[in-house]
Amino acid sequence: MEKATQPRAFYGSFFHTPEYGSFEYLERALIEVGEDGAIERVIAHDDPNQAAALAKVREAGTLYELGEGRFGLPGFVDIHIHSPQWPQAALALDEPLYRWLDERTFPLESKFADVDFAKKVYSDLVDQLLARGSTTAVYLGSAHLEATVALAEICAERGQRTLVGKTVMDDPKANPDYYRDASPEQAVRDTETLIREVEAIGRKSRAGAWPVITPRFIPSCTDEVLRGLGNLAESTGAYVQTHCNEGQWEHDVVLERFGKTDPYALRDFGLLREHSIMAHCPYLTEEEGEMFAELGVAVAHCPTANSYFSSAVAPVQRFRSQGIHVGLGTDISGGYSPSMYENIRQAVLVSRLLETGVNAQLPPEERGGLGEGTRLSLVESFWLATAGGAEALGLPLATFEPGRAFDLQVIDVKRPDSDLTGFGVFDEPIDRLARILYLSTPDNVRQVFSQGVLVCDKDAR
Amino acid sequence: MEKATQPRAFYGSFFHTPEYGSFEYLERALIEVGEDGAIERVIAHDDPNQAAALAKVREAGTLYELGEGRFGLPGFVDIHIHSPQWPQAALALDEPLYRWLDERTFPLESKFADVDFAKKVYSDLVDQLLARGSTTAVYLGSAHLEATVALAEICAERGQRTLVGKTVMDDPKANPDYYRDASPEQAVRDTETLIREVEAIGRKSRAGAWPVITPRFIPSCTDEVLRGLGNLAESTGAYVQTHCNEGQWEHDVVLERFGKTDPYALRDFGLLREHSIMAHCPYLTEEEGEMFAELGVAVAHCPTANSYFSSAVAPVQRFRSQGIHVGLGTDISGGYSPSMYENIRQAVLVSRLLETGVNAQLPPEERGGLGEGTRLSLVESFWLATAGGAEALGLPLATFEPGRAFDLQVIDVKRPDSDLTGFGVFDEPIDRLARILYLSTPDNVRQVFSQGVLVCDKDAR
């Protein structure tokens, strides 16, 4: 991926969110990046050293200028996405969960036994995500070891940072015979192999690759495999991801099986650890939330999927105020869109309905809304998609600060079918940022850099 | 707009929704269109006459073939959009309504006193809407007569079918001095002039232009002007549009002022008539809904704006079952997106939360959801954006049936950043349609025809 002409300094105007709740606009700033792709210095326009630093990189031929009408955003961190479900993104979302799983998801995922098919789908998926600015993705693969390793290799080749797991689903009572782990032992052995192989890929990969221990969710797994994976998490320190408290059905099934709720069952199997990623969690109680915060467990908020499969919206502001790490996920294909932009918008929208409730035939106080303090601002939602994801994963990413990986998307605000300039009316930084987040299309994202290296360039087509 | 080579027959595969709740896939069909842009015949692939009809138009040089990997959809009908708010789309949606109005909307709309500025903004808006497949739009203009007539002219030039009104807002207590009608009499006179001028434009316009009597909403208007506009509706038979029952504040203010709710107040001013368009309406009771159905009043459902400004979601399925006409609106800038695609998606999403409620800490039955029968399927939402809009307006549009205007968007399912082919997995017509509706970007929409004439061609760029 690396080129002889790799830029080492980037000059332009950038938006990012170092702190939750506010954004910073770095106007005409110079960002210096090390050989390894980490940010070394951010030199503001009014810094007396900027002129000399600019002259130096210009002379060295290592300067990249964003150019007029272009703005830089950090690469997005998508912390929950099912890679083998890409071919069914947008499909069957009117169906109940059991049909969606039995008639669509399981037959589709089983096709990833064919590694050539997997490579074809995954190459397209990674390209599409990069084209939408997602430079980091936490993938749930299929139940197949080989296809999942292939995904990690594709990410490394194309320059996307990845955390990736082979999905574990071993319970013969809960999974079809044509698509499940052969036994709990085999599932744990395959996960061990995955950890070894993805770590090896990570050592060669510029942006990094990390293995993730990935039980699909408790109802798919036997006690044996959950215990085995918990032990593996303890012995390897690898990341863990699963679904937690996503819907009423899951909540009830786990409670009946163990006499305790999903989060406590996962904890007792050793699966809740620092930077474990629990997808969805709208049913998480305050007490369970405290436990998450203590253990350093992160929530992957998937606002689109909430509407389809949760019958509820995750209370992100409450999670944040409890000290829980929260990032954002597209959840393909429980959500339809590969775009973190669409999910940033959706996180704002569902938070408004969580605040107020939905049914205007009831008096406001009986609508079931959580009330003031519930809604997410657009800037908070942007934080979730960038710095929040980085915090959830414990990785130095997604803001333009020294020591962080330099992942950049360059937004052109003047494209033929998507002009974000606003005719010169309301042109404050917050207005520019809002237009980019709410109105940009994939065509507005012109270049993407990952770990300092160009990985997508639409102008070069 | 009309060209010597205007196609008179279109061959390809088309999706449309002649009936609510289901769709029809016209595979390799031939659609014959008259000189006036209305559909004359739809000849199915298995019709023994298709071959001869195809040969004839091919020889005449009037055949347009959609081509491999391309699908036809009807043009969308956006039945609620504020044209002068285009420069603030996406802005200030975290603000409360009064600030959004006082600090943003009113200062912005007042700029449309400058007709050159209006023409610049409106030209871009109409282009952007056509680029997203919206061939019909019901606009609320600014309070200015001249700028609003200019919008109608721009639509006629560019080939977009339009229904357009000058917004009336005359109450000195409710509107800023720098932006309101000078008096009730002047507002009614300006509306009379608008009706005359837009009707004249409509007579020259291929796709049609209709004037709309447009009080902003009751709280902006004096009794005098509401009465005057109601009389004007009676005497001219012109369309009427306004906001109705959008939020709690509006509901309460009208109730206090008249001792009756918004819908009855509007009715008693003579503003509820056949094909009157009432935007939003989440607060509409069953009884008010019956009255709407009897009078033939239509609801413009604006799902994105519901989340920001209504504290509730409009119960579209209940409206439909009461016999009320319902179409879909982007509501720029109460909604951020100019895309009916995004609003089709949003209509589905909010209907799911209206079904279930939002707060998972409550037992399901206390979450305030409306329960079974509430949710909209994707296909129903597509109907709202096409045939539903046509029904609301009482115009023959938005399905591929003889006698209807031929408005077409051509979707290429294989674009560099947006491949909707799904790798050959799940390739039934419903899957193809779902991918188009959920995943397409403006770049997938390649050509747009309005009333039989090409009005947007991205391949020609």
Short mmCIF file of N, CA and C in Angstrom, two decimals, chain A residues 139-228:
data_model
loop_
_atom_site.label_atom_id
_atom_site.label_comp_id
_atom_site.label_asym_id
_atom_site.label_seq_id
_atom_site.Cartn_x
_atom_site.Cartn_y
_atom_site.Cartn_z
N TYR A 139 -15.58 -6.54 12.67
CA TYR A 139 -16.40 -7.47 11.89
C TYR A 139 -16.76 -8.72 12.67
N LEU A 140 -17.99 -9.15 12.50
CA LEU A 140 -18.37 -10.51 12.84
C LEU A 140 -18.38 -11.28 11.53
N GLY A 141 -17.47 -12.23 11.40
CA GLY A 141 -17.40 -13.03 10.19
C GLY A 141 -18.45 -14.12 10.20
N SER A 142 -18.35 -15.02 9.23
CA SER A 142 -19.20 -16.20 9.26
C SER A 142 -18.63 -17.18 10.28
N ALA A 143 -19.22 -18.36 10.37
CA ALA A 143 -18.70 -19.36 11.31
C ALA A 143 -17.45 -20.06 10.76
N HIS A 144 -17.01 -19.65 9.58
CA HIS A 144 -15.89 -20.32 8.93
C HIS A 144 -14.56 -19.65 9.24
N LEU A 145 -13.60 -20.46 9.61
CA LEU A 145 -12.26 -19.95 9.92
C LEU A 145 -11.60 -19.36 8.68
N GLU A 146 -11.61 -20.12 7.59
CA GLU A 146 -10.82 -19.73 6.43
C GLU A 146 -11.33 -18.41 5.81
N ALA A 147 -12.63 -18.31 5.65
CA ALA A 147 -13.20 -17.08 5.07
C ALA A 147 -12.91 -15.88 5.96
N THR A 148 -12.89 -16.10 7.27
CA THR A 148 -12.69 -14.98 8.19
C THR A 148 -11.24 -14.51 8.15
N VAL A 149 -10.32 -15.45 8.04
CA VAL A 149 -8.91 -15.07 7.88
C VAL A 149 -8.73 -14.33 6.56
N ALA A 150 -9.43 -14.79 5.54
CA ALA A 150 -9.35 -14.10 4.24
C ALA A 150 -9.82 -12.65 4.36
N LEU A 151 -10.84 -12.41 5.15
CA LEU A 151 -11.32 -11.05 5.36
C LEU A 151 -10.22 -10.18 5.99
N ALA A 152 -9.54 -10.74 7.00
CA ALA A 152 -8.46 -9.98 7.65
C ALA A 152 -7.36 -9.65 6.65
N GLU A 153 -7.08 -10.60 5.76
CA GLU A 153 -6.04 -10.34 4.74
C GLU A 153 -6.47 -9.25 3.76
N ILE A 154 -7.72 -9.30 3.36
CA ILE A 154 -8.24 -8.28 2.44
C ILE A 154 -8.17 -6.90 3.08
N CYS A 155 -8.55 -6.81 4.35
CA CYS A 155 -8.47 -5.52 5.06
C CYS A 155 -7.03 -5.02 5.09
N ALA A 156 -6.10 -5.93 5.39
CA ALA A 156 -4.68 -5.53 5.47
C ALA A 156 -4.18 -5.05 4.11
N GLU A 157 -4.56 -5.77 3.06
CA GLU A 157 -4.15 -5.36 1.70
C GLU A 157 -4.69 -4.00 1.33
N ARG A 158 -5.95 -3.77 1.66
CA ARG A 158 -6.61 -2.53 1.23
C ARG A 158 -6.41 -1.38 2.20
N GLY A 159 -5.80 -1.68 3.35
CA GLY A 159 -5.47 -0.60 4.27
C GLY A 159 -6.56 -0.27 5.28
N GLN A 160 -7.54 -1.15 5.44
CA GLN A 160 -8.54 -0.90 6.49
C GLN A 160 -8.10 -1.58 7.78
N ARG A 161 -8.16 -0.83 8.85
CA ARG A 161 -7.87 -1.39 10.18
C ARG A 161 -9.02 -2.33 10.55
N THR A 162 -8.70 -3.51 11.06
CA THR A 162 -9.79 -4.44 11.33
C THR A 162 -9.64 -5.16 12.67
N LEU A 163 -10.79 -5.40 13.25
CA LEU A 163 -10.89 -6.32 14.38
C LEU A 163 -11.92 -7.34 13.90
N VAL A 164 -11.55 -8.61 13.95
CA VAL A 164 -12.40 -9.55 13.24
C VAL A 164 -12.48 -10.90 13.97
N GLY A 165 -13.70 -11.43 13.99
CA GLY A 165 -13.89 -12.72 14.65
C GLY A 165 -14.67 -13.69 13.80
N LYS A 166 -14.36 -14.94 13.99
CA LYS A 166 -15.15 -16.04 13.44
C LYS A 166 -16.36 -16.20 14.36
N THR A 167 -17.54 -16.16 13.82
CA THR A 167 -18.73 -16.27 14.66
C THR A 167 -18.87 -17.70 15.18
N VAL A 168 -19.11 -17.82 16.47
CA VAL A 168 -19.29 -19.13 17.11
C VAL A 168 -20.77 -19.37 17.36
N MET A 169 -21.26 -20.52 16.92
CA MET A 169 -22.68 -20.90 17.04
C MET A 169 -22.72 -22.42 17.00
N ASP A 170 -22.64 -23.02 18.16
CA ASP A 170 -22.43 -24.48 18.19
C ASP A 170 -23.64 -25.28 18.65
N ASP A 171 -24.67 -24.60 19.13
CA ASP A 171 -25.77 -25.36 19.74
C ASP A 171 -26.63 -26.03 18.66
N PRO A 172 -26.66 -27.37 18.62
CA PRO A 172 -27.45 -28.06 17.59
C PRO A 172 -28.94 -27.75 17.70
N LYS A 173 -29.41 -27.38 18.88
CA LYS A 173 -30.84 -27.07 19.04
C LYS A 173 -31.19 -25.69 18.48
N ALA A 174 -30.19 -24.85 18.35
CA ALA A 174 -30.48 -23.46 17.96
C ALA A 174 -30.02 -23.10 16.56
N ASN A 175 -29.21 -23.97 15.96
CA ASN A 175 -28.63 -23.63 14.66
C ASN A 175 -28.88 -24.76 13.66
N PRO A 176 -28.99 -24.42 12.38
CA PRO A 176 -29.25 -25.47 11.38
C PRO A 176 -28.03 -26.38 11.23
N ASP A 177 -28.28 -27.65 10.92
CA ASP A 177 -27.18 -28.61 10.75
C ASP A 177 -26.21 -28.18 9.67
N TYR A 178 -26.73 -27.51 8.65
CA TYR A 178 -25.85 -27.13 7.53
C TYR A 178 -24.97 -25.93 7.86
N TYR A 179 -25.22 -25.31 8.99
CA TYR A 179 -24.43 -24.12 9.32
C TYR A 179 -24.28 -23.95 10.83
N ARG A 180 -23.28 -24.66 11.37
CA ARG A 180 -22.92 -24.45 12.79
C ARG A 180 -21.57 -25.07 13.06
N ASP A 181 -21.01 -24.72 14.19
CA ASP A 181 -19.76 -25.36 14.62
C ASP A 181 -20.02 -26.83 14.91
N ALA A 182 -19.04 -27.67 14.57
CA ALA A 182 -19.20 -29.11 14.74
C ALA A 182 -19.33 -29.51 16.20
N SER A 183 -18.67 -28.79 17.07
CA SER A 183 -18.73 -29.08 18.51
C SER A 183 -18.18 -27.88 19.26
N PRO A 184 -18.42 -27.83 20.57
CA PRO A 184 -17.83 -26.72 21.35
C PRO A 184 -16.30 -26.74 21.26
N GLU A 185 -15.73 -27.92 21.31
CA GLU A 185 -14.25 -28.03 21.28
C GLU A 185 -13.70 -27.48 19.97
N GLN A 186 -14.36 -27.90 18.88
CA GLN A 186 -13.91 -27.44 17.56
C GLN A 186 -14.03 -25.92 17.44
N ALA A 187 -15.12 -25.39 17.98
CA ALA A 187 -15.33 -23.93 17.90
C ALA A 187 -14.23 -23.19 18.65
N VAL A 188 -13.85 -23.71 19.80
CA VAL A 188 -12.79 -23.05 20.57
C VAL A 188 -11.44 -23.21 19.86
N ARG A 189 -11.18 -24.42 19.32
CA ARG A 189 -9.92 -24.62 18.56
C ARG A 189 -9.85 -23.69 17.35
N ASP A 190 -10.96 -23.58 16.63
CA ASP A 190 -10.97 -22.68 15.47
C ASP A 190 -10.72 -21.23 15.89
N THR A 191 -11.29 -20.86 17.03
CA THR A 191 -11.08 -19.49 17.51
C THR A 191 -9.61 -19.28 17.91
N GLU A 192 -9.02 -20.30 18.50
CA GLU A 192 -7.58 -20.20 18.82
C GLU A 192 -6.76 -20.01 17.56
N THR A 193 -7.08 -20.80 16.54
CA THR A 193 -6.35 -20.67 15.27
C THR A 193 -6.55 -19.28 14.68
N LEU A 194 -7.81 -18.82 14.73
CA LEU A 194 -8.10 -17.47 14.22
C LEU A 194 -7.25 -16.43 14.93
N ILE A 195 -7.16 -16.55 16.25
CA ILE A 195 -6.38 -15.57 17.01
C ILE A 195 -4.93 -15.55 16.50
N ARG A 196 -4.36 -16.76 16.35
CA ARG A 196 -2.98 -16.85 15.87
C ARG A 196 -2.82 -16.24 14.48
N GLU A 197 -3.72 -16.59 13.61
CA GLU A 197 -3.56 -16.16 12.21
C GLU A 197 -3.82 -14.66 12.03
N VAL A 198 -4.82 -14.16 12.72
CA VAL A 198 -5.10 -12.72 12.59
C VAL A 198 -4.00 -11.91 13.26
N GLU A 199 -3.46 -12.42 14.36
CA GLU A 199 -2.33 -11.70 14.98
C GLU A 199 -1.15 -11.64 14.01
N ALA A 200 -0.92 -12.72 13.30
CA ALA A 200 0.17 -12.75 12.32
C ALA A 200 -0.08 -11.72 11.21
N ILE A 201 -1.32 -11.64 10.75
CA ILE A 201 -1.67 -10.63 9.74
C ILE A 201 -1.48 -9.23 10.30
N GLY A 202 -1.89 -9.07 11.56
CA GLY A 202 -1.76 -7.77 12.22
C GLY A 202 -0.31 -7.29 12.27
N ARG A 203 0.61 -8.24 12.45
CA ARG A 203 2.02 -7.84 12.52
C ARG A 203 2.55 -7.32 11.19
N LYS A 204 1.94 -7.80 10.11
CA LYS A 204 2.38 -7.33 8.78
C LYS A 204 1.58 -6.10 8.31
N SER A 205 0.42 -5.89 8.94
CA SER A 205 -0.51 -4.87 8.44
C SER A 205 -0.15 -3.50 8.99
N ARG A 206 -0.14 -2.53 8.10
CA ARG A 206 0.22 -1.18 8.51
C ARG A 206 -0.79 -0.59 9.51
N ALA A 207 -2.07 -0.74 9.21
CA ALA A 207 -3.10 -0.13 10.05
C ALA A 207 -3.49 -1.03 11.23
N GLY A 208 -3.11 -2.31 11.17
CA GLY A 208 -3.38 -3.20 12.29
C GLY A 208 -4.56 -4.13 12.05
N ALA A 209 -4.44 -5.34 12.60
CA ALA A 209 -5.55 -6.31 12.57
C ALA A 209 -5.52 -7.03 13.92
N TRP A 210 -6.69 -7.18 14.51
CA TRP A 210 -6.80 -7.82 15.82
C TRP A 210 -7.87 -8.91 15.77
N PRO A 211 -7.61 -10.04 16.39
CA PRO A 211 -8.64 -11.08 16.45
C PRO A 211 -9.66 -10.77 17.54
N VAL A 212 -10.85 -11.26 17.33
CA VAL A 212 -11.93 -11.02 18.30
C VAL A 212 -12.66 -12.35 18.57
N ILE A 213 -12.80 -12.69 19.81
CA ILE A 213 -13.58 -13.86 20.23
C ILE A 213 -15.06 -13.49 20.07
N THR A 214 -15.80 -14.30 19.28
CA THR A 214 -17.11 -13.84 18.79
C THR A 214 -18.21 -14.89 18.91
N PRO A 215 -18.72 -15.15 20.12
CA PRO A 215 -19.97 -15.93 20.16
C PRO A 215 -21.08 -15.10 19.51
N ARG A 216 -21.92 -15.73 18.67
CA ARG A 216 -22.97 -14.93 18.00
C ARG A 216 -23.84 -14.23 19.04
N PHE A 217 -24.49 -15.00 19.86
CA PHE A 217 -25.12 -14.49 21.07
C PHE A 217 -25.48 -15.71 21.90
N ILE A 218 -25.83 -15.52 23.14
CA ILE A 218 -26.03 -16.66 24.04
C ILE A 218 -26.99 -17.69 23.44
N PRO A 219 -28.13 -17.30 22.87
CA PRO A 219 -29.06 -18.33 22.39
C PRO A 219 -28.49 -19.25 21.31
N SER A 220 -27.41 -18.89 20.64
CA SER A 220 -26.79 -19.76 19.62
C SER A 220 -25.77 -20.71 20.20
N CYS A 221 -25.41 -20.55 21.46
CA CYS A 221 -24.22 -21.21 21.99
C CYS A 221 -24.56 -22.11 23.18
N THR A 222 -23.81 -23.22 23.29
CA THR A 222 -23.91 -24.07 24.46
C THR A 222 -23.14 -23.45 25.62
N ASP A 223 -23.45 -23.92 26.82
CA ASP A 223 -22.69 -23.48 27.99
C ASP A 223 -21.21 -23.78 27.81
N GLU A 224 -20.93 -24.98 27.24
CA GLU A 224 -19.54 -25.42 27.09
C GLU A 224 -18.75 -24.42 26.25
N VAL A 225 -19.33 -24.03 25.15
CA VAL A 225 -18.55 -23.14 24.28
C VAL A 225 -18.40 -21.76 24.90
N LEU A 226 -19.43 -21.29 25.59
CA LEU A 226 -19.34 -19.97 26.22
C LEU A 226 -18.24 -19.98 27.28
N ARG A 227 -18.17 -21.11 28.04
CA ARG A 227 -17.12 -21.23 29.05
C ARG A 227 -15.75 -21.30 28.38
N GLY A 228 -15.67 -22.09 27.32
CA GLY A 228 -14.39 -22.23 26.60
C GLY A 228 -13.90 -20.90 26.04
#
